[in-house]
Amino acid sequence: MRGDQTAAWQDLIKQAEAFAGFDLRDAFASDPQRASHFSQEAPGVFADLSKNHWDVKVEADLLALAEQAGVLTHRNRMFKGEAINATENRAVMHWLLRHPAEGAAADALPASVKASLKDVHDTLNAMLSFAEKIREDAQITDVVNIGIGGSDLGPQMAVLALQSFVLKGKRFHFVSNVDGHELANVLQDLKAENTLFLVASKSFTTVDTMINAVSAKRWFEAHGGTVVSRHFVALTSNIEAAGKFGIQTCFGFWDWVGGRYSLWSAIGLPLAIAIGADKFREMLAGAHAMDQHFQHAETAQNLPVRLGLLDVWYRNFLRYTSRCLAPYHSALKRFAPYLQQLEMESNGKQVDQTGQVLPYGTSPVLWGEPGTNGQHAFFQMLHQGRDVVPLEFVAVKNATHAMPDHQTLLLSNVLAQAQALMVGKSDAGGHKNFPGNRPSTIVLLEDLTPFNLGALIALQEHRVFVSGAVWGINSFDQWGVELGKVLAKDLHSRLLTGDVSGLDASTAQLLKRLV
Ligand code: F6P
């Protein structure tokens, strides 16, 4: 049942009205259990949700909402391999990519899913042994991933995040933009015989990636490269198109892996080359541990469920339209863009599963920057602006560098920001007042390891699943990207001819200036 058709939704509307006077400072003062009640351990992470605008009554209604909206049934359907991506008639099984090949959990899988598990491990083993081969190949000094969206953001984010595990002596480059400046900039420092290009595209039709791949191949041949088959590899579910392009080495994946959920598949090859097979498997293990948690932990202690429900409460009942993400680790600098695609492409929808227009908002705007940089830029607005923007901090206890004074300073800033947002300051008057009572969550990792990163990403995937399920939308299609692609094709040919007939006056005048 769609969230708004449940009794719990109506109760939450009433709760939200009563919530106007809620103040975090009073909530902590009156409930000594608040911090522990709203905190929990999950695989790889600890999360403190206590500095949020909710209480046990709201949480109870949200859990009832999950139950009445059938969130767990929907979750179970995903883990059974049913075609829950209804508009594309596809199963949603990125979780299978991190599933162990054997053991009790593998034995319990439905037969059809188990058959796919064998393919998954055959491909994973082949891809990881290829990665090891490249790691040992001293001739290859530069790996260039050509891909966009899910074929770029995940591996790029993870290679940066796990930089302390990255093999020395090889450089990793990511080219995504159709803007030729990006490719040109990367190529200018490369030598053809030392470069491996990974053409990453699930569909192998994405224009941005195809033009970059064609130009890279041209550059390779013009710069003395001869053996295309050794220097170009495809990561795709369209092996046929990759073959036509002239690429012989392909690592495939399946239509049941959405682009933004594909880091765990062959799309992860640049990461596997960077950190090696064992560490890549550790990342898969972390994500699998989170899958198990999501599948089996009771809802009141199920972190993705709690986060996803909090997202719904904020979006639909307290009407907060955005969420800011502040990872306090510079290696997580691409985490926000990665999560933007995950959340906004998954849940930025206006119709439900049956195509009915929704009467409520869905995905919040997700944005952010690593701390402490954000503090010296936009945190002003978070502290004193008129809008309430819930903040999600990600902090990592242990650093991998040997400058402990930096780490304590960094961590003191995370705590201070969350505290300042909540407690505010009212004794100075006027411009120097901080209203306080601003909500935040802290997600804490002991170390930024492959295991913990895998768990953290899977946590985010599942919280997006939960809010999408309450909203009754299909979180696994992305029709909203299509119209722009069609119009760009038309305007591309008009830019070559100067034809403005039939265009709106604004587009026509701009086009005339650009021909
Ligand atoms: O245009 C959006 C999109 O389809 C994303 O969903 C996807 O991650 C990206 O483009 C790249 O697609 P592909 O991997 O097929 O090139």
Coordinates of C-alpha atoms in Angstrom, one line a residue, residues 90-482:
R90 CA 13.8 -6.4 -14.3
A91 CA 14.9 -7.9 -11.1
V92 CA 17.0 -5.8 -8.8
M93 CA 19.9 -7.9 -7.6
H94 CA 23.0 -5.7 -7.1
W95 CA 23.1 -7.3 -3.6
L96 CA 23.9 -10.7 -5.4
L97 CA 27.1 -9.2 -6.6
R98 CA 28.5 -9.2 -3.1
H99 CA 26.9 -12.5 -2.0
P100 CA 29.3 -15.4 -1.0
A101 CA 29.3 -18.2 -3.6
E102 CA 28.7 -20.9 -0.9
G103 CA 27.3 -21.4 2.5
A104 CA 23.9 -21.4 4.2
A105 CA 22.9 -18.0 2.7
A106 CA 23.7 -19.2 -0.8
D107 CA 21.9 -22.5 -0.2
A108 CA 18.8 -20.6 0.8
L109 CA 18.6 -18.6 -2.4
P110 CA 15.8 -19.4 -4.9
A111 CA 17.0 -21.7 -7.7
S112 CA 16.9 -19.0 -10.4
V113 CA 18.9 -16.6 -8.3
K114 CA 21.4 -19.3 -7.4
A115 CA 22.1 -19.8 -11.1
S116 CA 22.9 -16.2 -11.5
L117 CA 25.2 -16.4 -8.4
K118 CA 27.4 -18.8 -10.3
D119 CA 27.7 -16.3 -13.3
V120 CA 28.5 -13.6 -10.8
H121 CA 31.4 -15.4 -9.3
D122 CA 32.7 -16.7 -12.6
T123 CA 32.8 -13.0 -13.8
L124 CA 34.2 -11.7 -10.5
N125 CA 37.0 -14.3 -10.5
A126 CA 37.9 -13.5 -14.1
M127 CA 37.8 -9.7 -13.5
L128 CA 39.9 -9.9 -10.3
S129 CA 42.5 -12.1 -11.9
F130 CA 42.7 -9.6 -14.8
A131 CA 43.1 -6.8 -12.2
E132 CA 46.0 -8.7 -10.6
K133 CA 47.6 -9.1 -13.9
I134 CA 47.4 -5.4 -14.6
R135 CA 48.8 -4.6 -11.1
E136 CA 51.8 -6.7 -12.0
D137 CA 52.2 -5.2 -15.4
A138 CA 54.9 -2.6 -15.0
Q139 CA 54.3 -1.3 -18.6
I140 CA 50.9 -0.1 -17.6
T141 CA 51.4 3.1 -15.6
D142 CA 48.1 4.8 -16.3
V143 CA 44.5 3.4 -16.1
V144 CA 41.8 5.6 -17.7
N145 CA 38.2 4.8 -16.9
I146 CA 35.9 6.2 -19.5
G147 CA 32.3 6.2 -18.3
I148 CA 29.6 8.4 -16.8
G149 CA 27.0 8.3 -14.1
G150 CA 27.0 4.9 -12.4
S151 CA 29.9 3.9 -14.7
D152 CA 32.1 6.6 -13.2
L153 CA 30.9 7.9 -9.8
G154 CA 31.2 4.7 -7.9
P155 CA 34.7 3.6 -8.9
Q156 CA 36.0 7.2 -8.8
M157 CA 34.6 7.8 -5.3
A158 CA 35.9 4.4 -4.1
V159 CA 39.4 4.8 -5.6
L160 CA 39.7 8.2 -3.8
A161 CA 38.1 6.9 -0.6
L162 CA 40.5 4.0 -0.4
Q163 CA 43.6 5.9 -1.5
S164 CA 45.6 4.6 1.4
F165 CA 45.3 1.1 -0.1
V166 CA 46.0 2.1 -3.7
L167 CA 48.9 0.5 -5.5
K168 CA 51.8 2.9 -5.8
G169 CA 53.3 3.4 -9.3
K170 CA 50.0 3.5 -11.2
R171 CA 47.8 6.5 -11.8
F172 CA 44.0 6.3 -12.1
H173 CA 42.1 8.8 -14.2
F174 CA 38.3 9.2 -14.7
V175 CA 36.9 10.7 -17.8
S176 CA 33.2 11.2 -17.8
N177 CA 32.2 14.5 -19.4
V178 CA 31.3 14.9 -23.0
D179 CA 33.2 18.1 -22.7
G180 CA 36.4 17.4 -24.6
H181 CA 38.5 19.5 -22.2
E182 CA 38.4 16.6 -19.7
L183 CA 39.7 14.0 -22.0
A184 CA 42.2 16.3 -23.6
N185 CA 43.5 17.2 -20.1
V186 CA 44.0 13.6 -19.1
L187 CA 45.6 12.5 -22.4
Q188 CA 48.2 15.3 -22.5
D189 CA 50.2 13.5 -19.8
L190 CA 49.9 10.0 -21.1
K191 CA 51.9 7.6 -23.3
A192 CA 49.9 5.2 -25.5
E193 CA 52.1 2.2 -24.7
N194 CA 51.7 2.8 -20.9
T195 CA 47.9 3.3 -20.9
L196 CA 45.0 1.0 -20.3
F197 CA 41.6 2.4 -21.2
L198 CA 38.5 0.9 -19.5
V199 CA 35.4 1.7 -21.5
A200 CA 32.7 1.5 -18.8
S201 CA 29.1 1.6 -20.0
K202 CA 26.3 -0.7 -19.0
S203 CA 24.4 0.0 -22.2
F204 CA 27.5 0.8 -24.4
T205 CA 25.3 3.4 -26.1
T206 CA 25.7 6.4 -23.9
V207 CA 26.8 9.2 -26.2
D208 CA 29.1 10.9 -23.7
T209 CA 31.1 7.7 -23.2
M210 CA 31.1 6.6 -26.8
I211 CA 32.5 9.9 -28.1
N212 CA 35.2 9.8 -25.4
A213 CA 36.0 6.2 -26.2
V214 CA 36.2 6.9 -30.0
S215 CA 38.5 9.9 -29.3
A216 CA 40.7 7.9 -27.0
K217 CA 41.1 5.2 -29.6
R218 CA 42.0 7.8 -32.2
W219 CA 44.5 9.3 -29.8
F220 CA 46.0 5.9 -29.0
E221 CA 46.5 5.1 -32.7
A222 CA 47.9 8.5 -33.5
H223 CA 50.4 8.2 -30.7
G224 CA 52.0 5.0 -31.8
G225 CA 49.6 2.6 -30.1
T226 CA 49.0 -0.5 -32.1
V227 CA 47.5 -3.3 -30.1
V228 CA 44.0 -2.0 -29.3
S229 CA 43.0 -5.3 -27.9
R230 CA 45.7 -5.0 -25.1
H231 CA 45.0 -1.4 -24.3
F232 CA 41.2 -1.2 -24.4
V233 CA 38.9 -3.2 -22.2
A234 CA 35.1 -3.0 -22.0
L235 CA 32.9 -3.2 -18.8
T236 CA 29.4 -3.6 -20.1
S237 CA 26.2 -5.6 -20.3
N238 CA 26.3 -5.1 -24.1
I239 CA 29.2 -7.3 -25.1
E240 CA 28.0 -7.3 -28.7
A241 CA 28.3 -3.5 -29.0
A242 CA 31.7 -3.6 -27.4
G243 CA 32.8 -6.2 -29.9
K244 CA 31.7 -3.9 -32.8
F245 CA 33.7 -1.1 -31.3
G246 CA 36.8 -3.4 -31.6
I247 CA 37.2 -4.4 -28.0
Q248 CA 38.0 -8.0 -27.4
T249 CA 38.5 -8.1 -23.6
C250 CA 35.1 -7.6 -22.0
F251 CA 33.8 -8.1 -18.5
G252 CA 30.1 -8.3 -18.4
F253 CA 27.2 -7.8 -16.0
W254 CA 23.5 -8.1 -16.2
D255 CA 20.4 -6.1 -16.8
W256 CA 19.4 -6.7 -13.1
V257 CA 22.2 -4.4 -12.0
G258 CA 21.2 -0.7 -12.2
G259 CA 23.9 1.7 -13.3
R260 CA 24.0 3.5 -10.0
Y261 CA 24.3 0.1 -8.1
S262 CA 27.0 -1.3 -10.3
L263 CA 30.2 -0.5 -8.4
W264 CA 30.2 -4.2 -7.2
S265 CA 30.2 -5.5 -10.7
A266 CA 32.7 -5.3 -13.6
I267 CA 32.3 -1.6 -13.3
G268 CA 34.5 -1.9 -10.2
L269 CA 37.5 -3.0 -12.3
P270 CA 39.4 0.3 -11.9
L271 CA 39.0 0.0 -8.1
A272 CA 40.1 -3.7 -8.2
I273 CA 43.2 -2.7 -10.1
A274 CA 43.8 0.1 -7.6
I275 CA 43.4 -1.9 -4.4
G276 CA 43.8 -5.5 -5.5
A277 CA 41.6 -8.6 -5.5
D278 CA 41.7 -9.2 -1.7
K279 CA 40.7 -5.7 -0.7
F280 CA 38.0 -5.6 -3.4
R281 CA 36.6 -8.8 -1.9
E282 CA 36.7 -7.2 1.6
M283 CA 34.6 -4.3 0.2
L284 CA 32.1 -6.8 -1.1
A285 CA 32.0 -8.6 2.3
G286 CA 31.2 -5.3 4.0
A287 CA 28.4 -4.6 1.7
H288 CA 27.1 -8.2 2.1
A289 CA 27.2 -7.8 5.9
M290 CA 25.0 -4.7 5.5
D291 CA 22.7 -6.7 3.2
Q292 CA 22.3 -9.3 5.9
H293 CA 21.6 -6.6 8.5
F294 CA 18.9 -5.0 6.3
Q295 CA 17.4 -8.4 5.6
H296 CA 17.4 -9.8 9.1
A297 CA 17.6 -7.2 11.8
E298 CA 14.2 -6.3 13.3
T299 CA 12.9 -3.0 12.0
A300 CA 13.4 -1.0 15.2
Q301 CA 17.1 -1.9 15.1
N302 CA 17.5 -1.9 11.4
L303 CA 19.7 1.0 10.4
P304 CA 18.7 1.4 6.7
V305 CA 15.1 1.2 7.8
R306 CA 15.5 3.8 10.5
L307 CA 17.4 6.2 8.2
G308 CA 14.9 5.7 5.3
L309 CA 12.0 6.4 7.6
L310 CA 13.6 9.5 9.1
D311 CA 14.0 10.7 5.5
V312 CA 10.3 10.2 4.9
W313 CA 9.4 12.0 8.1
Y314 CA 11.6 14.9 7.2
R315 CA 10.5 15.2 3.6
N316 CA 6.7 14.7 3.9
F317 CA 5.8 15.7 7.4
L318 CA 8.3 18.3 8.5
R319 CA 8.7 19.5 4.9
Y320 CA 12.5 19.6 4.9
T321 CA 13.4 19.6 1.2
S322 CA 17.1 18.9 1.3
R323 CA 19.8 17.0 3.2
C324 CA 23.4 18.1 3.5
L325 CA 26.1 15.5 3.6
A326 CA 29.4 16.3 5.4
P327 CA 32.0 13.6 5.3
Y328 CA 34.8 14.5 7.7
H329 CA 37.5 12.7 5.7
S330 CA 39.1 14.3 2.7
A331 CA 39.2 11.0 0.9
L332 CA 35.4 11.0 0.8
K333 CA 35.4 14.1 -1.4
R334 CA 33.4 12.3 -4.1
F335 CA 30.9 10.7 -1.7
A336 CA 28.3 13.4 -2.1
P337 CA 28.2 13.3 -5.9
Y338 CA 28.0 9.5 -5.7
L339 CA 25.1 9.7 -3.3
Q340 CA 23.4 12.4 -5.3
Q341 CA 23.0 9.9 -8.2
L342 CA 22.0 7.1 -5.9
E343 CA 19.3 9.0 -4.1
M344 CA 18.1 11.6 -6.6
E345 CA 18.1 9.3 -9.7
S346 CA 16.5 6.5 -7.7
N347 CA 13.8 8.5 -5.8
G348 CA 13.4 11.8 -7.8
K349 CA 10.1 10.6 -9.2
Q350 CA 6.6 12.1 -9.4
V351 CA 4.5 9.0 -10.1
D352 CA 3.8 5.8 -8.2
Q353 CA 4.4 2.3 -9.4
T354 CA 1.0 2.4 -11.2
G355 CA 1.8 5.7 -12.9
Q356 CA -0.5 7.9 -10.7
V357 CA 0.8 11.3 -9.9
L358 CA 1.9 11.5 -6.3
P359 CA 0.4 14.1 -4.0
Y360 CA 3.6 14.5 -2.0
G361 CA 7.3 15.2 -2.4
T362 CA 9.9 12.4 -2.9
S363 CA 13.7 12.6 -3.1
P364 CA 15.2 15.5 -1.1
V365 CA 17.9 17.5 -2.7
L366 CA 21.1 16.0 -1.5
W367 CA 24.3 18.0 -1.5
G368 CA 27.5 18.5 0.4
E369 CA 31.2 18.8 0.7
P370 CA 33.8 17.4 3.1
G371 CA 34.3 19.1 6.4
T372 CA 36.0 21.1 7.5
N373 CA 35.8 22.9 4.1
G374 CA 32.1 23.2 4.2
Q375 CA 32.3 25.0 7.6
H376 CA 34.1 27.9 5.9
A377 CA 31.7 28.1 3.0
F378 CA 28.0 27.2 3.4
F379 CA 27.7 26.2 7.1
Q380 CA 26.7 29.8 7.8
M381 CA 23.3 29.0 6.2
L382 CA 22.9 25.8 8.1
H383 CA 23.4 27.6 11.4
Q384 CA 21.6 30.8 10.9
G385 CA 19.6 30.5 7.6
R386 CA 15.8 30.4 7.8
D387 CA 15.5 26.9 6.3
V388 CA 16.2 23.8 8.4
V389 CA 18.5 21.5 6.6
P390 CA 19.2 18.2 8.3
L391 CA 22.9 17.4 8.2
E392 CA 24.5 14.0 7.9
F393 CA 28.1 13.8 9.2
V394 CA 30.3 10.9 8.3
A395 CA 33.3 10.7 10.7
V396 CA 36.2 8.3 10.7
K397 CA 37.9 7.7 14.0
N398 CA 41.4 6.6 12.9
A399 CA 43.6 8.4 10.4
T400 CA 46.1 6.7 8.2
H401 CA 48.6 9.5 8.3
A402 CA 51.0 10.1 11.2
M403 CA 49.9 13.6 12.3
P404 CA 47.6 12.8 15.3
D405 CA 47.1 16.5 16.1
H406 CA 45.2 16.9 12.7
Q407 CA 42.9 14.0 13.5
T408 CA 41.9 15.3 17.0
L409 CA 41.3 18.7 15.5
L410 CA 39.2 17.2 12.7
L411 CA 37.1 15.1 15.1
S412 CA 36.6 17.9 17.5
N413 CA 35.1 19.9 14.6
V414 CA 32.6 17.2 13.8
L415 CA 31.4 17.1 17.4
A416 CA 31.4 20.9 17.6
Q417 CA 29.4 21.4 14.5
A418 CA 26.7 18.9 15.5
Q419 CA 26.7 20.4 19.0
A420 CA 26.5 24.0 17.8
L421 CA 23.7 23.2 15.4
M422 CA 21.7 21.7 18.3
V423 CA 22.5 24.0 21.3
G424 CA 22.7 27.3 19.5
K425 CA 23.5 30.5 21.3
S426 CA 21.0 33.2 22.4
D427 CA 22.9 35.4 24.8
A428 CA 24.6 37.7 22.3
G429 CA 21.6 39.1 20.5
G430 CA 20.8 39.9 16.9
H431 CA 23.4 38.9 14.3
K432 CA 25.3 36.8 16.8
N433 CA 22.4 34.6 17.8
F434 CA 22.2 31.0 16.8
P435 CA 18.7 29.5 16.9
G436 CA 20.0 26.0 17.6
N437 CA 17.6 23.0 17.5
R438 CA 19.0 22.1 14.1
P439 CA 19.0 18.4 13.3
S440 CA 22.0 16.2 12.5
T441 CA 23.1 12.6 12.3
I442 CA 26.5 11.3 12.9
V443 CA 27.7 8.1 11.1
L444 CA 30.9 6.9 12.6
L445 CA 33.5 4.5 11.1
E446 CA 36.4 3.1 13.1
D447 CA 38.6 3.2 10.0
L448 CA 38.1 3.9 6.3
T449 CA 38.7 0.3 5.2
P450 CA 37.3 -1.5 2.1
F451 CA 35.0 -3.5 4.4
N452 CA 33.6 -0.4 6.2
L453 CA 33.2 1.5 2.9
G454 CA 31.3 -1.4 1.4
A455 CA 29.0 -1.4 4.4
L456 CA 28.5 2.4 4.3
I457 CA 27.6 2.4 0.6
A458 CA 25.2 -0.6 1.0
L459 CA 23.6 1.3 4.0
Q460 CA 22.9 4.2 1.7
E461 CA 21.5 2.0 -1.0
H462 CA 19.1 0.4 1.4
R463 CA 17.9 3.6 3.0
V464 CA 17.1 4.9 -0.4
F465 CA 15.2 1.6 -1.0
V466 CA 13.2 2.1 2.2
S467 CA 12.0 5.7 1.5
G468 CA 11.3 4.8 -2.2
A469 CA 9.2 1.8 -1.0
V470 CA 7.1 4.0 1.4
W471 CA 6.6 6.5 -1.4
G472 CA 5.4 3.7 -3.6
I473 CA 7.7 4.6 -6.5
N474 CA 10.0 2.5 -8.7
S475 CA 13.5 3.4 -7.4
F476 CA 15.2 1.5 -10.1
D477 CA 14.3 3.2 -13.4
Q478 CA 15.4 6.7 -14.6
W479 CA 13.1 7.8 -17.4
G480 CA 13.7 11.4 -16.4
V481 CA 17.1 11.4 -18.2
E482 CA 15.7 10.5 -21.6

